[in-house]
Coordinates of C-alpha atoms and ligand atoms in Angstrom, one line a residue:
M2 CA -22.3 1.9 -241.0
N3 CA -23.5 -0.7 -243.5
T4 CA -26.2 -3.0 -242.0
K5 CA -25.2 -6.6 -242.4
I6 CA -27.6 -9.4 -243.3
Y7 CA -26.8 -12.4 -241.0
Q8 CA -27.7 -15.8 -242.4
L9 CA -28.9 -18.6 -240.1
N10 CA -25.3 -20.0 -239.9
Q11 CA -24.1 -16.7 -238.5
I12 CA -26.0 -16.5 -235.3
D13 CA -22.7 -16.6 -233.3
E14 CA -21.7 -13.3 -235.0
A15 CA -25.1 -11.7 -234.4
A16 CA -24.9 -12.8 -230.7
A17 CA -21.5 -11.3 -230.3
A18 CA -22.8 -8.0 -231.7
I19 CA -25.6 -8.1 -229.1
Q20 CA -23.0 -8.7 -226.4
R21 CA -21.0 -5.7 -227.5
G22 CA -24.1 -3.5 -227.0
E23 CA -24.9 -3.2 -230.7
L24 CA -28.3 -3.5 -232.4
V25 CA -29.4 -6.6 -234.3
A26 CA -32.8 -7.1 -235.8
F27 CA -34.2 -10.6 -235.3
P28 CA -37.0 -12.7 -236.7
T29 CA -40.1 -13.9 -234.8
E30 CA -43.2 -15.7 -235.9
T31 CA -45.1 -12.4 -235.8
V32 CA -42.9 -9.5 -237.1
Y33 CA -39.2 -8.7 -237.0
G34 CA -37.9 -7.1 -233.8
L35 CA -35.1 -4.6 -233.2
G36 CA -32.9 -6.3 -230.7
A37 CA -30.5 -5.1 -228.0
D38 CA -29.2 -6.5 -224.7
A39 CA -32.0 -5.7 -222.3
T40 CA -29.5 -5.3 -219.4
N41 CA -27.3 -2.7 -221.3
E42 CA -28.8 0.7 -220.8
P43 CA -26.9 2.6 -223.6
A44 CA -27.8 -0.2 -226.1
V45 CA -31.5 0.0 -225.1
K46 CA -31.4 3.8 -225.5
N47 CA -30.0 3.3 -229.0
V48 CA -33.1 1.2 -229.9
Y49 CA -35.3 4.2 -229.3
L50 CA -33.0 6.4 -231.3
A51 CA -32.8 4.1 -234.3
K52 CA -36.6 3.7 -234.5
G53 CA -37.4 7.3 -233.6
R54 CA -39.6 5.9 -230.8
P55 CA -41.0 8.1 -228.0
S56 CA -39.2 7.3 -224.8
D57 CA -42.4 6.7 -222.7
N58 CA -43.2 3.6 -224.9
P59 CA -41.8 0.6 -223.1
L60 CA -40.2 -2.4 -224.8
I61 CA -41.0 -6.1 -224.8
V62 CA -38.3 -8.2 -223.2
H63 CA -37.7 -11.4 -225.2
V64 CA -36.7 -14.5 -223.3
N65 CA -35.9 -18.1 -224.1
S66 CA -37.0 -19.6 -220.8
V67 CA -39.3 -19.1 -217.9
A68 CA -36.2 -19.1 -215.7
M69 CA -35.1 -15.9 -217.5
V70 CA -38.5 -14.2 -216.6
E71 CA -37.9 -15.2 -212.9
K72 CA -34.7 -13.1 -212.9
Y73 CA -36.6 -9.9 -213.7
A74 CA -40.3 -10.3 -212.6
A75 CA -41.3 -9.6 -209.0
E76 CA -43.3 -12.8 -209.1
I77 CA -45.0 -15.0 -211.6
P78 CA -48.7 -15.6 -210.6
A79 CA -50.0 -19.1 -211.0
N80 CA -52.3 -18.1 -213.9
A81 CA -49.3 -16.5 -215.7
R82 CA -47.4 -19.8 -215.4
K83 CA -50.4 -21.6 -216.9
L84 CA -50.5 -19.3 -219.8
M85 CA -46.7 -19.6 -220.3
A86 CA -47.1 -23.4 -220.3
A87 CA -50.0 -23.2 -222.8
F88 CA -48.8 -20.6 -225.3
W89 CA -45.0 -20.3 -225.0
P90 CA -43.2 -20.3 -227.3
G91 CA -45.8 -18.3 -229.1
S92 CA -47.5 -14.9 -229.8
L93 CA -48.5 -14.0 -226.2
T94 CA -46.7 -11.2 -224.4
I95 CA -47.3 -11.2 -220.7
I96 CA -46.9 -8.1 -218.5
L97 CA -45.8 -8.7 -214.9
K98 CA -44.7 -6.5 -212.0
I99 CA -41.0 -5.9 -212.2
K100 CA -38.5 -6.9 -209.6
K101 CA -37.3 -3.6 -208.2
G102 CA -34.2 -2.3 -210.0
A103 CA -33.9 -5.5 -212.2
L104 CA -34.2 -3.6 -215.5
S105 CA -33.5 0.0 -216.4
K106 CA -36.1 2.7 -216.7
T107 CA -35.3 2.9 -220.4
V108 CA -36.7 -0.6 -220.9
T109 CA -39.9 0.0 -219.0
G110 CA -40.6 3.6 -219.9
G111 CA -40.6 4.2 -216.1
L112 CA -43.5 1.8 -215.5
S113 CA -43.4 -0.7 -212.6
T114 CA -44.2 -3.5 -214.9
V115 CA -42.4 -5.2 -217.8
A116 CA -43.6 -7.2 -220.8
F117 CA -42.2 -10.7 -221.5
R118 CA -42.4 -12.6 -224.7
F119 CA -41.0 -16.1 -225.6
P120 CA -41.1 -16.0 -229.5
D121 CA -41.8 -19.1 -231.6
N122 CA -38.7 -18.8 -233.7
Q123 CA -35.7 -21.1 -233.1
P124 CA -32.9 -18.9 -234.6
T125 CA -34.0 -16.1 -232.3
L126 CA -34.2 -18.4 -229.3
D127 CA -30.7 -19.5 -230.2
L128 CA -29.6 -15.9 -230.5
I129 CA -30.9 -15.1 -226.9
G130 CA -29.2 -18.3 -225.7
K131 CA -25.9 -17.4 -227.3
A132 CA -26.0 -13.8 -226.2
G133 CA -26.9 -15.0 -222.7
V134 CA -29.1 -12.1 -222.0
P135 CA -32.8 -11.2 -222.6
I136 CA -33.2 -9.1 -225.7
V137 CA -35.5 -6.1 -226.0
G138 CA -37.4 -5.9 -229.2
P139 CA -39.9 -3.4 -230.5
S140 CA -41.0 -4.1 -234.0
A141 CA -38.0 -3.2 -236.3
N142 CA -39.7 -0.4 -238.3
T143 CA -39.4 3.3 -238.2
S144 CA -41.9 4.5 -235.6
G145 CA -45.4 5.0 -237.1
K146 CA -44.8 2.7 -240.1
P147 CA -46.3 -0.8 -240.6
S148 CA -44.2 -3.5 -238.8
P149 CA -41.7 -5.4 -240.8
T150 CA -42.4 -9.0 -241.9
T151 CA -39.3 -9.6 -243.9
A152 CA -35.6 -8.8 -243.4
Q153 CA -35.8 -6.5 -246.5
H154 CA -38.5 -4.4 -244.7
V155 CA -36.1 -3.9 -241.8
Y156 CA -33.3 -3.1 -244.1
H157 CA -35.5 -0.5 -245.9
D158 CA -36.2 1.3 -242.6
L159 CA -33.0 0.8 -240.6
N160 CA -30.1 0.3 -243.0
G161 CA -27.1 2.3 -241.7
K162 CA -28.6 2.6 -238.2
I163 CA -28.1 -0.9 -236.9
T164 CA -25.3 -3.5 -237.0
G165 CA -27.2 -6.3 -238.6
I166 CA -30.4 -8.3 -239.4
L167 CA -30.8 -12.0 -238.7
D168 CA -32.7 -13.2 -241.8
D169 CA -35.2 -16.0 -241.4
G170 CA -37.4 -15.2 -244.4
P171 CA -41.0 -13.9 -244.2
T172 CA -42.7 -14.2 -240.8
R173 CA -45.6 -16.6 -240.5
V174 CA -48.3 -14.7 -238.4
G175 CA -47.7 -11.1 -239.7
V176 CA -49.4 -9.2 -236.9
E177 CA -47.7 -8.5 -233.5
S178 CA -48.3 -10.6 -230.4
T179 CA -51.2 -10.4 -228.1
V180 CA -50.3 -8.1 -225.2
L181 CA -51.9 -9.3 -221.9
D182 CA -51.5 -7.3 -218.7
M183 CA -51.3 -9.7 -215.8
S184 CA -50.1 -7.0 -213.3
T185 CA -53.8 -6.2 -212.4
A186 CA -56.4 -8.2 -210.5
T187 CA -58.3 -9.1 -213.7
P188 CA -55.9 -9.7 -216.7
V189 CA -56.7 -7.5 -219.7
I190 CA -55.7 -7.7 -223.3
L191 CA -54.1 -4.4 -224.3
R192 CA -53.4 -5.4 -227.9
P193 CA -55.1 -8.2 -229.8
G194 CA -53.0 -10.8 -231.6
A195 CA -53.0 -14.4 -232.8
V196 CA -53.5 -15.8 -229.3
T197 CA -57.2 -14.8 -228.8
K198 CA -59.3 -13.8 -225.8
Q199 CA -61.1 -17.2 -226.2
D200 CA -57.7 -19.1 -226.2
I201 CA -56.7 -17.3 -223.0
E202 CA -60.0 -17.8 -221.3
G203 CA -59.8 -21.5 -222.1
V204 CA -56.8 -21.7 -219.8
I205 CA -57.5 -19.2 -217.0
G206 CA -61.1 -18.2 -217.2
S207 CA -62.7 -14.7 -217.8
I208 CA -60.4 -11.8 -218.7
D209 CA -61.0 -8.2 -220.0
L210 CA -60.5 -6.7 -223.4
N211 CA -59.4 -3.1 -223.5
H212 CA -61.8 -1.2 -225.7
H213 CA -60.9 2.3 -224.4
Q214 CA -59.6 4.6 -227.1
V215 CA -57.0 7.0 -225.6
G216 CA -56.6 10.6 -226.5
K217 CA -53.3 12.3 -227.2
N218 CA -52.7 13.6 -223.6
E219 CA -53.9 10.6 -221.7
T220 CA -51.6 7.9 -220.5
P221 CA -53.0 4.6 -221.9
K222 CA -52.3 1.2 -220.3
A223 CA -50.0 0.2 -223.2
P224 CA -48.3 3.5 -223.9
G225 CA -47.8 2.6 -227.6
M226 CA -51.5 2.8 -228.2
K227 CA -51.7 6.5 -228.3
Y228 CA -49.2 6.9 -231.1
K229 CA -49.9 6.9 -234.9
H230 CA -49.4 3.4 -236.1
Y231 CA -49.0 1.3 -239.2
A232 CA -49.6 4.3 -241.5
P233 CA -48.4 4.2 -245.0
S234 CA -48.0 7.5 -246.9
A235 CA -51.2 7.0 -248.8
Q236 CA -54.6 7.2 -247.1
V237 CA -56.1 3.8 -246.4
Y238 CA -59.8 3.1 -246.8
I239 CA -61.4 0.0 -245.1
V240 CA -63.8 -1.8 -247.4
N241 CA -66.4 -3.3 -245.2
E242 CA -67.6 -6.9 -245.6
G243 CA -70.5 -7.2 -248.0
T244 CA -69.4 -4.2 -250.0
D245 CA -70.0 -4.4 -253.8
W246 CA -66.4 -4.3 -255.1
A247 CA -67.6 -3.2 -258.5
K248 CA -68.4 0.1 -256.8
V249 CA -64.9 0.2 -255.4
A250 CA -63.5 -0.3 -258.9
K251 CA -65.8 2.5 -260.2
L252 CA -64.5 5.0 -257.6
V253 CA -60.9 3.9 -258.3
A254 CA -61.5 4.7 -262.0
Q255 CA -62.6 8.2 -261.1
Q256 CA -59.3 9.1 -259.3
P257 CA -56.6 11.1 -261.0
F258 CA -53.9 9.0 -259.3
D259 CA -53.1 5.3 -258.7
V260 CA -55.0 3.4 -256.1
G261 CA -53.7 0.3 -254.3
V262 CA -56.3 -2.5 -254.1
M263 CA -55.7 -5.0 -251.3
A264 CA -58.2 -7.9 -251.4
E265 CA -58.5 -11.6 -251.3
E266 CA -57.5 -13.5 -254.5
R267 CA -61.2 -14.5 -255.1
I268 CA -62.2 -10.9 -255.2
L269 CA -59.4 -9.7 -257.4
Q270 CA -60.0 -12.5 -259.9
Q271 CA -63.7 -11.7 -260.4
L272 CA -63.1 -7.9 -260.5
T273 CA -62.4 -5.8 -263.6
L274 CA -60.1 -3.1 -262.3
P275 CA -59.2 0.1 -264.1
M276 CA -55.7 0.9 -265.4
N277 CA -54.8 3.0 -262.4
A278 CA -55.5 0.2 -259.9
V279 CA -52.4 -1.5 -258.4
Q280 CA -53.4 -4.9 -257.0
F281 CA -52.1 -6.7 -254.0
S282 CA -53.5 -10.1 -253.1
L283 CA -54.3 -10.9 -249.5
G284 CA -54.5 -14.6 -250.4
T285 CA -57.3 -16.6 -249.0
G286 CA -58.8 -16.0 -245.6
V287 CA -57.9 -14.0 -242.6
E288 CA -54.7 -15.9 -241.8
D289 CA -53.2 -15.1 -245.2
A290 CA -54.5 -11.6 -245.0
S291 CA -52.8 -11.0 -241.6
A292 CA -49.5 -12.4 -242.8
R293 CA -49.6 -10.2 -245.9
L294 CA -51.2 -6.9 -244.6
F295 CA -48.0 -5.1 -243.6
D296 CA -46.1 -6.2 -246.7
G297 CA -48.9 -4.8 -248.9
L298 CA -49.1 -1.5 -247.1
R299 CA -45.3 -1.1 -247.1
G300 CA -45.0 -1.9 -250.7
F301 CA -47.3 1.0 -251.7
D302 CA -45.0 3.4 -249.9
D303 CA -42.4 2.7 -252.6
Q304 CA -44.9 3.6 -255.3
P305 CA -45.3 7.4 -255.1
N306 CA -48.1 7.4 -257.7
V307 CA -50.3 5.4 -255.3
K308 CA -52.1 8.0 -253.3
A309 CA -54.9 5.9 -251.8
I310 CA -55.3 2.3 -250.7
V311 CA -58.5 0.3 -250.4
T312 CA -58.3 -2.7 -248.2
E313 CA -60.7 -5.6 -247.5
A314 CA -62.1 -5.9 -244.0
F315 CA -62.6 -9.2 -242.1
T316 CA -64.9 -10.1 -239.3
A317 CA -63.3 -8.9 -236.1
K318 CA -63.3 -12.1 -234.2
N319 CA -60.4 -14.4 -233.3
L320 CA -57.4 -13.5 -235.5
G321 CA -59.7 -11.1 -237.4
R322 CA -59.8 -9.0 -234.3
A323 CA -56.0 -8.4 -234.5
Y324 CA -56.2 -7.9 -238.3
M325 CA -59.0 -5.3 -238.0
N326 CA -57.2 -3.6 -235.1
R327 CA -54.1 -3.0 -237.3
L328 CA -56.1 -2.1 -240.4
N329 CA -58.2 0.4 -238.4
K330 CA -55.1 2.1 -237.1
S331 CA -53.4 2.2 -240.5
A332 CA -56.6 3.8 -242.0
G333 CA -57.2 6.1 -239.0
G334 CA -60.7 4.6 -238.9
V335 CA -61.6 5.8 -242.4
H336 CA -64.0 3.5 -244.4
F337 CA -64.8 3.3 -248.1
D338 CA -68.3 4.8 -248.6
P339 CA -70.3 3.2 -251.4
A340 CA -72.8 6.1 -251.3
Q341 CA -70.0 8.3 -252.7
V342 CA -69.9 6.5 -256.0
K343 CA -72.0 8.0 -258.7
Ligands
TXA107 O1 -45.0 -9.5 -231.8 C1 -44.5 -8.6 -231.1 O2 -44.9 -8.3 -230.0 C2 -43.3 -7.9 -231.7 C3 -42.1 -8.8 -231.9 C4 -40.8 -8.2 -232.3 O3 -41.9 -9.5 -230.6 N1 -42.9 -6.7 -230.9 C5 -43.6 -5.6 -230.8 O4 -43.1 -4.6 -229.9 O5 -44.7 -5.5 -231.4 P1 -43.7 -3.1 -229.9 O6 -42.7 -2.4 -229.1 O7 -43.8 -2.6 -231.3 O8 -45.0 -3.2 -229.2 C6 -45.1 -3.5 -227.8 C7 -46.4 -2.9 -227.3 C8 -46.4 -1.4 -227.3 O9 -47.8 -1.0 -227.5 C9 -46.1 -1.1 -225.8 O10 -46.6 0.2 -225.4 C10 -46.7 -2.2 -225.0 O11 -46.5 -3.4 -225.9 N2 -46.0 -2.5 -223.8 C11 -44.7 -2.9 -223.6 N3 -44.4 -3.0 -222.3 C12 -45.5 -2.6 -221.6 C13 -45.8 -2.5 -220.2 N4 -45.0 -2.7 -219.3 N5 -47.1 -2.1 -219.9 C14 -48.0 -1.8 -220.9 N6 -47.7 -1.9 -222.2 C15 -46.5 -2.3 -222.6
MG108 MG1 -44.4 -1.6 -233.0

């Protein structure tokens, strides 16, 4: 199978493929998703197969209306309705109790809850509308790799495994949606994203943030959290705020291989880097950095001589919390240590 790139005037064709039970990747404002008809069990199973995703990791159901959520959720609490009104379409995924038997176990990983998301991307909302069904969508990457922020990233990982990709250019936000569990008494953020704790508390009052790190054999609240994530082939090192980048450059120069250097433009411009450094600009500020992070990490996977990557840290507040959450996972928590540089 050769994976087709659908242009924005071919949404009808993409929707027909979804209706036939085939897989079509779709754009959102965060990252590209791997789409299938959420009500078609074999199609949903194929999503796990194409990604190489563990079957206990549930999928987000993408909708284009609150009415669509009502078909599958046991109930929508008043606070959830407020958040939907405030942030949909947008980067907030809301977990609710499922209406018994409304969606297959394959979608929910056997949980009694289901995650709903109303993405801020018109072509994808049209795709859902034309297909007439909610569309499941994990990030459209091979499991374990950074999420795709362009149709080309999806093609790289999934060419030959899926029918097509609806191409809407690079995504705007770049890190996946905030996942908020509203199936419990106090809502809790399971994954930070562009919609922040503060944003949510501004609408419904105090909520929790899940800080708990789960071990391999524990069942975390968001099952996806226990798996290796966002990891390029090269080891990533986090460069803390306030680090002297001249020391980073010195350590890079001492390596017998190429090193990827991901930092803001202002840092790259004032830095003299050795020949074996491969620069990637994170632009200016945490919004640019979030939009570019996965593109940078993925790009180094195609450069086999790059065996380490140093990446600029940002303050972990607001969007920075989501950026640092993803960067920490891609680095496995490893930091650049200036004391190592002689
Ligand atoms: O921005 C996004 O959310 C993207 C775009 C494509 O919409 N999607 C995405 O999906 O990131 P995925 O599957 O890569 O991440 C979904 C996360 C996983 O960590 C999963 O375990 C968690 O949400 N999740 C899904 N359903 C859940 C549920 N019922 N209870 C707890 N966690 C859930
Ligand atoms: Mg993912």
